[in-house]
Amino acid sequence: LLLYTCYTIVFFFLKGFGARIGVGNPGFFFTIATITMIIIRLGGAAFFDRVNKVKATALSLAGLGLCNIGLGHAQGEILFFILSVLFGIGWGIVMPILTALMFDISLPRFRGLNVNLALVMLQAGFFFGPFLGGLFLAHSGYVILFYCCALLSFLSAVLTWKVSEPVKCER
């Protein structure tokens, strides 16, 4: 939920932010990020099957937190578009691995349910991101908005470690 909330905040408020810092075509951010995500997913598919999913998820979330801090301080097109590549790398790694991690850490009888609930979190993020982002933006500005995204990303990284610990349960 926290990942997708942050993603949608960037998605919904980037155009206004880009215009504010003088970027001629802020929408190009998502073109670059999407191309980067596709390259990461195509090129990293075999790697994603072998990697420690908890570590990769947590590191990607932490990296996205740093990207959000950077975005809050971006001035002009160069840093703005460099950050689009970095966001694309982070999103390209974390989104497929997070779904696989959800499947891996779930008990077999709950795997289908938990993967479906993860999709519900994506949809909830598309509600909470614009709603909460609009509230933060109206009261504090873009820097604080992106700092809040960073905080949520770092919290997600910590929670990834916590919820991924092996659980002893009765079968």
mmCIF file with all atom_site columns, C-alpha atoms in Angstrom:
data_model
loop_
_atom_site.group_PDB
_atom_site.id
_atom_site.type_symbol
_atom_site.label_atom_id
_atom_site.label_alt_id
_atom_site.label_comp_id
_atom_site.label_asym_id
_atom_site.label_entity_id
_atom_site.label_seq_id
_atom_site.pdbx_PDB_ins_code
_atom_site.Cartn_x
_atom_site.Cartn_y
_atom_site.Cartn_z
_atom_site.occupancy
_atom_site.B_iso_or_equiv
_atom_site.pdbx_formal_charge
_atom_site.auth_seq_id
_atom_site.auth_comp_id
_atom_site.auth_asym_id
_atom_site.auth_atom_id
_atom_site.pdbx_PDB_model_num
ATOM 1   C CA . LEU A 1 1   ? 0.000  0.000   0.000   1.00 0.00 ? 1   LEU A CA 1
ATOM 2   C CA . LEU A 1 2   ? 2.786  2.421   0.897   1.00 0.00 ? 2   LEU A CA 1
ATOM 3   C CA . LEU A 1 3   ? 4.687  1.721   -2.334  1.00 0.00 ? 3   LEU A CA 1
ATOM 4   C CA . TYR A 1 4   ? 1.672  2.316   -4.536  1.00 0.00 ? 4   TYR A CA 1
ATOM 5   C CA . THR A 1 5   ? 0.595  5.377   -2.577  1.00 0.00 ? 5   THR A CA 1
ATOM 6   C CA . CYS A 1 6   ? 4.020  6.927   -3.210  1.00 0.00 ? 6   CYS A CA 1
ATOM 7   C CA . TYR A 1 7   ? 3.977  5.847   -6.854  1.00 0.00 ? 7   TYR A CA 1
ATOM 8   C CA . THR A 1 8   ? 0.640  7.533   -7.465  1.00 0.00 ? 8   THR A CA 1
ATOM 9   C CA . ILE A 1 9   ? 1.702  10.691  -5.668  1.00 0.00 ? 9   ILE A CA 1
ATOM 10  C CA . VAL A 1 10  ? 4.624  11.003  -8.066  1.00 0.00 ? 10  VAL A CA 1
ATOM 11  C CA . PHE A 1 11  ? 2.385  10.045  -10.978 1.00 0.00 ? 11  PHE A CA 1
ATOM 12  C CA . PHE A 1 12  ? -0.389 12.537  -10.201 1.00 0.00 ? 12  PHE A CA 1
ATOM 13  C CA . PHE A 1 13  ? 1.642  15.541  -9.062  1.00 0.00 ? 13  PHE A CA 1
ATOM 14  C CA . LEU A 1 14  ? 4.735  15.357  -11.246 1.00 0.00 ? 14  LEU A CA 1
ATOM 15  C CA . LYS A 1 15  ? 3.363  17.488  -14.086 1.00 0.00 ? 15  LYS A CA 1
ATOM 16  C CA . GLY A 1 16  ? 2.697  20.465  -11.799 1.00 0.00 ? 16  GLY A CA 1
ATOM 17  C CA . PHE A 1 17  ? 6.020  20.023  -10.061 1.00 0.00 ? 17  PHE A CA 1
ATOM 18  C CA . GLY A 1 18  ? 7.900  19.759  -13.358 1.00 0.00 ? 18  GLY A CA 1
ATOM 19  C CA . ALA A 1 19  ? 6.244  22.917  -14.656 1.00 0.00 ? 19  ALA A CA 1
ATOM 20  C CA . ARG A 1 20  ? 7.121  24.706  -11.417 1.00 0.00 ? 20  ARG A CA 1
ATOM 21  C CA . ILE A 1 21  ? 10.845 23.886  -11.751 1.00 0.00 ? 21  ILE A CA 1
ATOM 22  C CA . GLY A 1 22  ? 10.970 24.776  -15.435 1.00 0.00 ? 22  GLY A CA 1
ATOM 23  C CA . VAL A 1 23  ? 10.848 21.384  -17.146 1.00 0.00 ? 23  VAL A CA 1
ATOM 24  C CA . GLY A 1 24  ? 9.504  21.841  -20.661 1.00 0.00 ? 24  GLY A CA 1
ATOM 25  C CA . ASN A 1 25  ? 7.784  18.445  -20.934 1.00 0.00 ? 25  ASN A CA 1
ATOM 26  C CA . PRO A 1 26  ? 7.399  16.838  -17.474 1.00 0.00 ? 26  PRO A CA 1
ATOM 27  C CA . GLY A 1 27  ? 5.438  13.930  -18.995 1.00 0.00 ? 27  GLY A CA 1
ATOM 28  C CA . PHE A 1 28  ? 8.660  12.713  -20.590 1.00 0.00 ? 28  PHE A CA 1
ATOM 29  C CA . PHE A 1 29  ? 9.652  11.633  -17.038 1.00 0.00 ? 29  PHE A CA 1
ATOM 30  C CA . PHE A 1 30  ? 7.225  8.714   -17.308 1.00 0.00 ? 30  PHE A CA 1
ATOM 31  C CA . THR A 1 31  ? 8.332  7.840   -20.822 1.00 0.00 ? 31  THR A CA 1
ATOM 32  C CA . ILE A 1 32  ? 11.899 7.453   -19.560 1.00 0.00 ? 32  ILE A CA 1
ATOM 33  C CA . ALA A 1 33  ? 10.832 5.697   -16.344 1.00 0.00 ? 33  ALA A CA 1
ATOM 34  C CA . THR A 1 34  ? 8.574  3.268   -18.226 1.00 0.00 ? 34  THR A CA 1
ATOM 35  C CA . ILE A 1 35  ? 11.233 2.397   -20.802 1.00 0.00 ? 35  ILE A CA 1
ATOM 36  C CA . THR A 1 36  ? 13.679 1.835   -17.940 1.00 0.00 ? 36  THR A CA 1
ATOM 37  C CA . MET A 1 37  ? 11.151 -0.374  -16.126 1.00 0.00 ? 37  MET A CA 1
ATOM 38  C CA . ILE A 1 38  ? 10.611 -2.471  -19.254 1.00 0.00 ? 38  ILE A CA 1
ATOM 39  C CA . ILE A 1 39  ? 14.347 -2.892  -19.791 1.00 0.00 ? 39  ILE A CA 1
ATOM 40  C CA . ILE A 1 40  ? 14.852 -3.851  -16.130 1.00 0.00 ? 40  ILE A CA 1
ATOM 41  C CA . ARG A 1 41  ? 12.029 -6.395  -16.233 1.00 0.00 ? 41  ARG A CA 1
ATOM 42  C CA . LEU A 1 42  ? 13.092 -7.953  -19.524 1.00 0.00 ? 42  LEU A CA 1
ATOM 43  C CA . GLY A 1 43  ? 16.787 -7.972  -18.732 1.00 0.00 ? 43  GLY A CA 1
ATOM 44  C CA . GLY A 1 44  ? 16.426 -8.958  -15.100 1.00 0.00 ? 44  GLY A CA 1
ATOM 45  C CA . ALA A 1 45  ? 13.803 -11.711 -15.316 1.00 0.00 ? 45  ALA A CA 1
ATOM 46  C CA . ALA A 1 46  ? 16.264 -14.562 -14.666 1.00 0.00 ? 46  ALA A CA 1
ATOM 47  C CA . PHE A 1 47  ? 18.061 -12.502 -12.010 1.00 0.00 ? 47  PHE A CA 1
ATOM 48  C CA . PHE A 1 48  ? 14.780 -11.817 -10.190 1.00 0.00 ? 48  PHE A CA 1
ATOM 49  C CA . ASP A 1 49  ? 14.197 -15.570 -9.843  1.00 0.00 ? 49  ASP A CA 1
ATOM 50  C CA . ARG A 1 50  ? 17.556 -16.069 -8.105  1.00 0.00 ? 50  ARG A CA 1
ATOM 51  C CA . VAL A 1 51  ? 17.853 -12.923 -5.995  1.00 0.00 ? 51  VAL A CA 1
ATOM 52  C CA . ASN A 1 52  ? 16.993 -12.650 -2.306  1.00 0.00 ? 52  ASN A CA 1
ATOM 53  C CA . LYS A 1 53  ? 13.563 -11.081 -2.723  1.00 0.00 ? 53  LYS A CA 1
ATOM 54  C CA . VAL A 1 54  ? 13.419 -9.565  0.764   1.00 0.00 ? 54  VAL A CA 1
ATOM 55  C CA . LYS A 1 55  ? 16.752 -7.823  0.330   1.00 0.00 ? 55  LYS A CA 1
ATOM 56  C CA . ALA A 1 56  ? 16.006 -6.697  -3.237  1.00 0.00 ? 56  ALA A CA 1
ATOM 57  C CA . THR A 1 57  ? 12.594 -5.347  -2.222  1.00 0.00 ? 57  THR A CA 1
ATOM 58  C CA . ALA A 1 58  ? 13.910 -3.511  0.835   1.00 0.00 ? 58  ALA A CA 1
ATOM 59  C CA . LEU A 1 59  ? 16.882 -2.039  -1.046  1.00 0.00 ? 59  LEU A CA 1
ATOM 60  C CA . SER A 1 60  ? 14.674 -0.928  -3.941  1.00 0.00 ? 60  SER A CA 1
ATOM 61  C CA . LEU A 1 61  ? 12.226 0.709   -1.548  1.00 0.00 ? 61  LEU A CA 1
ATOM 62  C CA . ALA A 1 62  ? 15.075 2.486   0.239   1.00 0.00 ? 62  ALA A CA 1
ATOM 63  C CA . GLY A 1 63  ? 16.430 3.595   -3.142  1.00 0.00 ? 63  GLY A CA 1
ATOM 64  C CA . LEU A 1 64  ? 13.007 4.942   -4.076  1.00 0.00 ? 64  LEU A CA 1
ATOM 65  C CA . GLY A 1 65  ? 13.016 6.853   -0.784  1.00 0.00 ? 65  GLY A CA 1
ATOM 66  C CA . LEU A 1 66  ? 16.284 8.500   -1.810  1.00 0.00 ? 66  LEU A CA 1
ATOM 67  C CA . CYS A 1 67  ? 14.808 9.249   -5.252  1.00 0.00 ? 67  CYS A CA 1
ATOM 68  C CA . ASN A 1 68  ? 11.877 11.010  -3.593  1.00 0.00 ? 68  ASN A CA 1
ATOM 69  C CA . ILE A 1 69  ? 14.259 13.150  -1.548  1.00 0.00 ? 69  ILE A CA 1
ATOM 70  C CA . GLY A 1 70  ? 16.145 13.973  -4.734  1.00 0.00 ? 70  GLY A CA 1
ATOM 71  C CA . LEU A 1 71  ? 12.927 14.824  -6.537  1.00 0.00 ? 71  LEU A CA 1
ATOM 72  C CA . GLY A 1 72  ? 11.983 17.266  -3.806  1.00 0.00 ? 72  GLY A CA 1
ATOM 73  C CA . HIS A 1 73  ? 15.208 19.143  -4.506  1.00 0.00 ? 73  HIS A CA 1
ATOM 74  C CA . ALA A 1 74  ? 15.341 18.779  -8.298  1.00 0.00 ? 74  ALA A CA 1
ATOM 75  C CA . GLN A 1 75  ? 15.854 22.017  -10.175 1.00 0.00 ? 75  GLN A CA 1
ATOM 76  C CA . GLY A 1 76  ? 15.817 21.953  -13.955 1.00 0.00 ? 76  GLY A CA 1
ATOM 77  C CA . GLU A 1 77  ? 15.650 19.175  -16.491 1.00 0.00 ? 77  GLU A CA 1
ATOM 78  C CA . ILE A 1 78  ? 18.936 17.336  -16.024 1.00 0.00 ? 78  ILE A CA 1
ATOM 79  C CA . LEU A 1 79  ? 18.377 16.082  -12.463 1.00 0.00 ? 79  LEU A CA 1
ATOM 80  C CA . PHE A 1 80  ? 14.667 15.677  -13.154 1.00 0.00 ? 80  PHE A CA 1
ATOM 81  C CA . PHE A 1 81  ? 15.312 13.236  -16.005 1.00 0.00 ? 81  PHE A CA 1
ATOM 82  C CA . ILE A 1 82  ? 18.187 11.465  -14.233 1.00 0.00 ? 82  ILE A CA 1
ATOM 83  C CA . LEU A 1 83  ? 15.708 10.795  -11.438 1.00 0.00 ? 83  LEU A CA 1
ATOM 84  C CA . SER A 1 84  ? 13.257 9.365   -13.985 1.00 0.00 ? 84  SER A CA 1
ATOM 85  C CA . VAL A 1 85  ? 15.836 6.677   -14.820 1.00 0.00 ? 85  VAL A CA 1
ATOM 86  C CA . LEU A 1 86  ? 16.483 5.989   -11.129 1.00 0.00 ? 86  LEU A CA 1
ATOM 87  C CA . PHE A 1 87  ? 12.766 5.793   -10.352 1.00 0.00 ? 87  PHE A CA 1
ATOM 88  C CA . GLY A 1 88  ? 12.343 3.450   -13.340 1.00 0.00 ? 88  GLY A CA 1
ATOM 89  C CA . ILE A 1 89  ? 15.077 1.180   -11.971 1.00 0.00 ? 89  ILE A CA 1
ATOM 90  C CA . GLY A 1 90  ? 13.511 1.148   -8.504  1.00 0.00 ? 90  GLY A CA 1
ATOM 91  C CA . TRP A 1 91  ? 9.960  0.584   -9.725  1.00 0.00 ? 91  TRP A CA 1
ATOM 92  C CA . GLY A 1 92  ? 11.147 -1.946  -12.308 1.00 0.00 ? 92  GLY A CA 1
ATOM 93  C CA . ILE A 1 93  ? 12.774 -4.035  -9.593  1.00 0.00 ? 93  ILE A CA 1
ATOM 94  C CA . VAL A 1 94  ? 10.374 -3.663  -6.684  1.00 0.00 ? 94  VAL A CA 1
ATOM 95  C CA . MET A 1 95  ? 7.000  -4.144  -8.345  1.00 0.00 ? 95  MET A CA 1
ATOM 96  C CA . PRO A 1 96  ? 7.512  -7.657  -9.789  1.00 0.00 ? 96  PRO A CA 1
ATOM 97  C CA . ILE A 1 97  ? 9.665  -8.833  -6.888  1.00 0.00 ? 97  ILE A CA 1
ATOM 98  C CA . LEU A 1 98  ? 7.157  -7.618  -4.299  1.00 0.00 ? 98  LEU A CA 1
ATOM 99  C CA . THR A 1 99  ? 4.426  -9.701  -5.906  1.00 0.00 ? 99  THR A CA 1
ATOM 100 C CA . ALA A 1 100 ? 6.713  -12.743 -6.033  1.00 0.00 ? 100 ALA A CA 1
ATOM 101 C CA . LEU A 1 101 ? 7.730  -12.144 -2.406  1.00 0.00 ? 101 LEU A CA 1
ATOM 102 C CA . MET A 1 102 ? 4.068  -12.008 -1.360  1.00 0.00 ? 102 MET A CA 1
ATOM 103 C CA . PHE A 1 103 ? 3.573  -15.374 -3.037  1.00 0.00 ? 103 PHE A CA 1
ATOM 104 C CA . ASP A 1 104 ? 6.724  -16.889 -1.491  1.00 0.00 ? 104 ASP A CA 1
ATOM 105 C CA . ILE A 1 105 ? 6.051  -15.866 2.114   1.00 0.00 ? 105 ILE A CA 1
ATOM 106 C CA . SER A 1 106 ? 2.391  -16.908 2.064   1.00 0.00 ? 106 SER A CA 1
ATOM 107 C CA . LEU A 1 107 ? 1.243  -20.291 3.232   1.00 0.00 ? 107 LEU A CA 1
ATOM 108 C CA . PRO A 1 108 ? 0.157  -22.348 0.217   1.00 0.00 ? 108 PRO A CA 1
ATOM 109 C CA . ARG A 1 109 ? -3.537 -22.154 1.107   1.00 0.00 ? 109 ARG A CA 1
ATOM 110 C CA . PHE A 1 110 ? -3.362 -18.330 1.295   1.00 0.00 ? 110 PHE A CA 1
ATOM 111 C CA . ARG A 1 111 ? -1.218 -17.618 -1.775  1.00 0.00 ? 111 ARG A CA 1
ATOM 112 C CA . GLY A 1 112 ? -4.068 -16.794 -4.143  1.00 0.00 ? 112 GLY A CA 1
ATOM 113 C CA . LEU A 1 113 ? -5.823 -14.662 -1.555  1.00 0.00 ? 113 LEU A CA 1
ATOM 114 C CA . ASN A 1 114 ? -2.674 -12.771 -0.603  1.00 0.00 ? 114 ASN A CA 1
ATOM 115 C CA . VAL A 1 115 ? -1.678 -12.039 -4.197  1.00 0.00 ? 115 VAL A CA 1
ATOM 116 C CA . ASN A 1 116 ? -5.217 -10.744 -4.810  1.00 0.00 ? 116 ASN A CA 1
ATOM 117 C CA . LEU A 1 117 ? -5.012 -8.625  -1.656  1.00 0.00 ? 117 LEU A CA 1
ATOM 118 C CA . ALA A 1 118 ? -1.734 -7.206  -2.956  1.00 0.00 ? 118 ALA A CA 1
ATOM 119 C CA . LEU A 1 119 ? -3.624 -6.081  -6.067  1.00 0.00 ? 119 LEU A CA 1
ATOM 120 C CA . VAL A 1 120 ? -6.235 -4.480  -3.813  1.00 0.00 ? 120 VAL A CA 1
ATOM 121 C CA . MET A 1 121 ? -3.366 -2.549  -2.183  1.00 0.00 ? 121 MET A CA 1
ATOM 122 C CA . LEU A 1 122 ? -2.359 -1.298  -5.641  1.00 0.00 ? 122 LEU A CA 1
ATOM 123 C CA . GLN A 1 123 ? -5.901 -0.038  -6.178  1.00 0.00 ? 123 GLN A CA 1
ATOM 124 C CA . ALA A 1 124 ? -6.024 1.483   -2.693  1.00 0.00 ? 124 ALA A CA 1
ATOM 125 C CA . GLY A 1 125 ? -2.744 3.256   -3.429  1.00 0.00 ? 125 GLY A CA 1
ATOM 126 C CA . PHE A 1 126 ? -4.368 4.826   -6.483  1.00 0.00 ? 126 PHE A CA 1
ATOM 127 C CA . PHE A 1 127 ? -6.983 6.268   -4.133  1.00 0.00 ? 127 PHE A CA 1
ATOM 128 C CA . PHE A 1 128 ? -4.804 7.276   -1.183  1.00 0.00 ? 128 PHE A CA 1
ATOM 129 C CA . GLY A 1 129 ? -1.958 8.717   -3.270  1.00 0.00 ? 129 GLY A CA 1
ATOM 130 C CA . PRO A 1 130 ? -3.904 11.492  -4.991  1.00 0.00 ? 130 PRO A CA 1
ATOM 131 C CA . PHE A 1 131 ? -6.138 12.079  -1.973  1.00 0.00 ? 131 PHE A CA 1
ATOM 132 C CA . LEU A 1 132 ? -3.388 12.353  0.652   1.00 0.00 ? 132 LEU A CA 1
ATOM 133 C CA . GLY A 1 133 ? -0.944 13.892  -1.798  1.00 0.00 ? 133 GLY A CA 1
ATOM 134 C CA . GLY A 1 134 ? -3.416 16.662  -2.594  1.00 0.00 ? 134 GLY A CA 1
ATOM 135 C CA . LEU A 1 135 ? -3.885 17.374  1.104   1.00 0.00 ? 135 LEU A CA 1
ATOM 136 C CA . PHE A 1 136 ? -0.131 17.532  1.743   1.00 0.00 ? 136 PHE A CA 1
ATOM 137 C CA . LEU A 1 137 ? 0.507  19.606  -1.358  1.00 0.00 ? 137 LEU A CA 1
ATOM 138 C CA . ALA A 1 138 ? -2.203 22.111  -0.491  1.00 0.00 ? 138 ALA A CA 1
ATOM 139 C CA . HIS A 1 139 ? -0.772 22.651  2.987   1.00 0.00 ? 139 HIS A CA 1
ATOM 140 C CA . SER A 1 140 ? 2.973  22.241  2.595   1.00 0.00 ? 140 SER A CA 1
ATOM 141 C CA . GLY A 1 141 ? 4.292  22.210  -0.972  1.00 0.00 ? 141 GLY A CA 1
ATOM 142 C CA . TYR A 1 142 ? 6.182  19.782  -3.171  1.00 0.00 ? 142 TYR A CA 1
ATOM 143 C CA . VAL A 1 143 ? 9.308  19.349  -1.056  1.00 0.00 ? 143 VAL A CA 1
ATOM 144 C CA . ILE A 1 144 ? 7.321  18.169  1.964   1.00 0.00 ? 144 ILE A CA 1
ATOM 145 C CA . LEU A 1 145 ? 5.123  16.034  -0.308  1.00 0.00 ? 145 LEU A CA 1
ATOM 146 C CA . PHE A 1 146 ? 8.131  14.188  -1.714  1.00 0.00 ? 146 PHE A CA 1
ATOM 147 C CA . TYR A 1 147 ? 9.721  13.955  1.743   1.00 0.00 ? 147 TYR A CA 1
ATOM 148 C CA . CYS A 1 148 ? 6.535  12.224  2.933   1.00 0.00 ? 148 CYS A CA 1
ATOM 149 C CA . CYS A 1 149 ? 6.906  9.797   0.033   1.00 0.00 ? 149 CYS A CA 1
ATOM 150 C CA . ALA A 1 150 ? 10.495 9.179   1.086   1.00 0.00 ? 150 ALA A CA 1
ATOM 151 C CA . LEU A 1 151 ? 9.396  8.485   4.640   1.00 0.00 ? 151 LEU A CA 1
ATOM 152 C CA . LEU A 1 152 ? 6.742  6.037   3.424   1.00 0.00 ? 152 LEU A CA 1
ATOM 153 C CA . SER A 1 153 ? 9.305  4.325   1.190   1.00 0.00 ? 153 SER A CA 1
ATOM 154 C CA . PHE A 1 154 ? 11.776 3.938   4.045   1.00 0.00 ? 154 PHE A CA 1
ATOM 155 C CA . LEU A 1 155 ? 8.982  2.632   6.273   1.00 0.00 ? 155 LEU A CA 1
ATOM 156 C CA . SER A 1 156 ? 8.092  0.142   3.534   1.00 0.00 ? 156 SER A CA 1
ATOM 157 C CA . ALA A 1 157 ? 11.687 -1.058  3.444   1.00 0.00 ? 157 ALA A CA 1
ATOM 158 C CA . VAL A 1 158 ? 11.685 -1.660  7.198   1.00 0.00 ? 158 VAL A CA 1
ATOM 159 C CA . LEU A 1 159 ? 8.297  -3.362  7.110   1.00 0.00 ? 159 LEU A CA 1
ATOM 160 C CA . THR A 1 160 ? 9.487  -5.625  4.291   1.00 0.00 ? 160 THR A CA 1
ATOM 161 C CA . TRP A 1 161 ? 12.137 -7.050  6.613   1.00 0.00 ? 161 TRP A CA 1
ATOM 162 C CA . LYS A 1 162 ? 9.648  -7.408  9.464   1.00 0.00 ? 162 LYS A CA 1
ATOM 163 C CA . VAL A 1 163 ? 6.747  -9.057  7.651   1.00 0.00 ? 163 VAL A CA 1
ATOM 164 C CA . SER A 1 164 ? 9.053  -11.344 5.688   1.00 0.00 ? 164 SER A CA 1
ATOM 165 C CA . GLU A 1 165 ? 10.500 -13.021 8.778   1.00 0.00 ? 165 GLU A CA 1
ATOM 166 C CA . PRO A 1 166 ? 9.570  -16.687 8.986   1.00 0.00 ? 166 PRO A CA 1
ATOM 167 C CA . VAL A 1 167 ? 6.383  -17.164 10.942  1.00 0.00 ? 167 VAL A CA 1
ATOM 168 C CA . LYS A 1 168 ? 5.755  -20.209 13.099  1.00 0.00 ? 168 LYS A CA 1
ATOM 169 C CA . CYS A 1 169 ? 2.195  -21.279 12.612  1.00 0.00 ? 169 CYS A CA 1
ATOM 170 C CA . GLU A 1 170 ? 0.101  -24.339 13.151  1.00 0.00 ? 170 GLU A CA 1
ATOM 171 C CA . ARG A 1 171 ? -0.957 -26.201 10.054  1.00 0.00 ? 171 ARG A CA 1
#
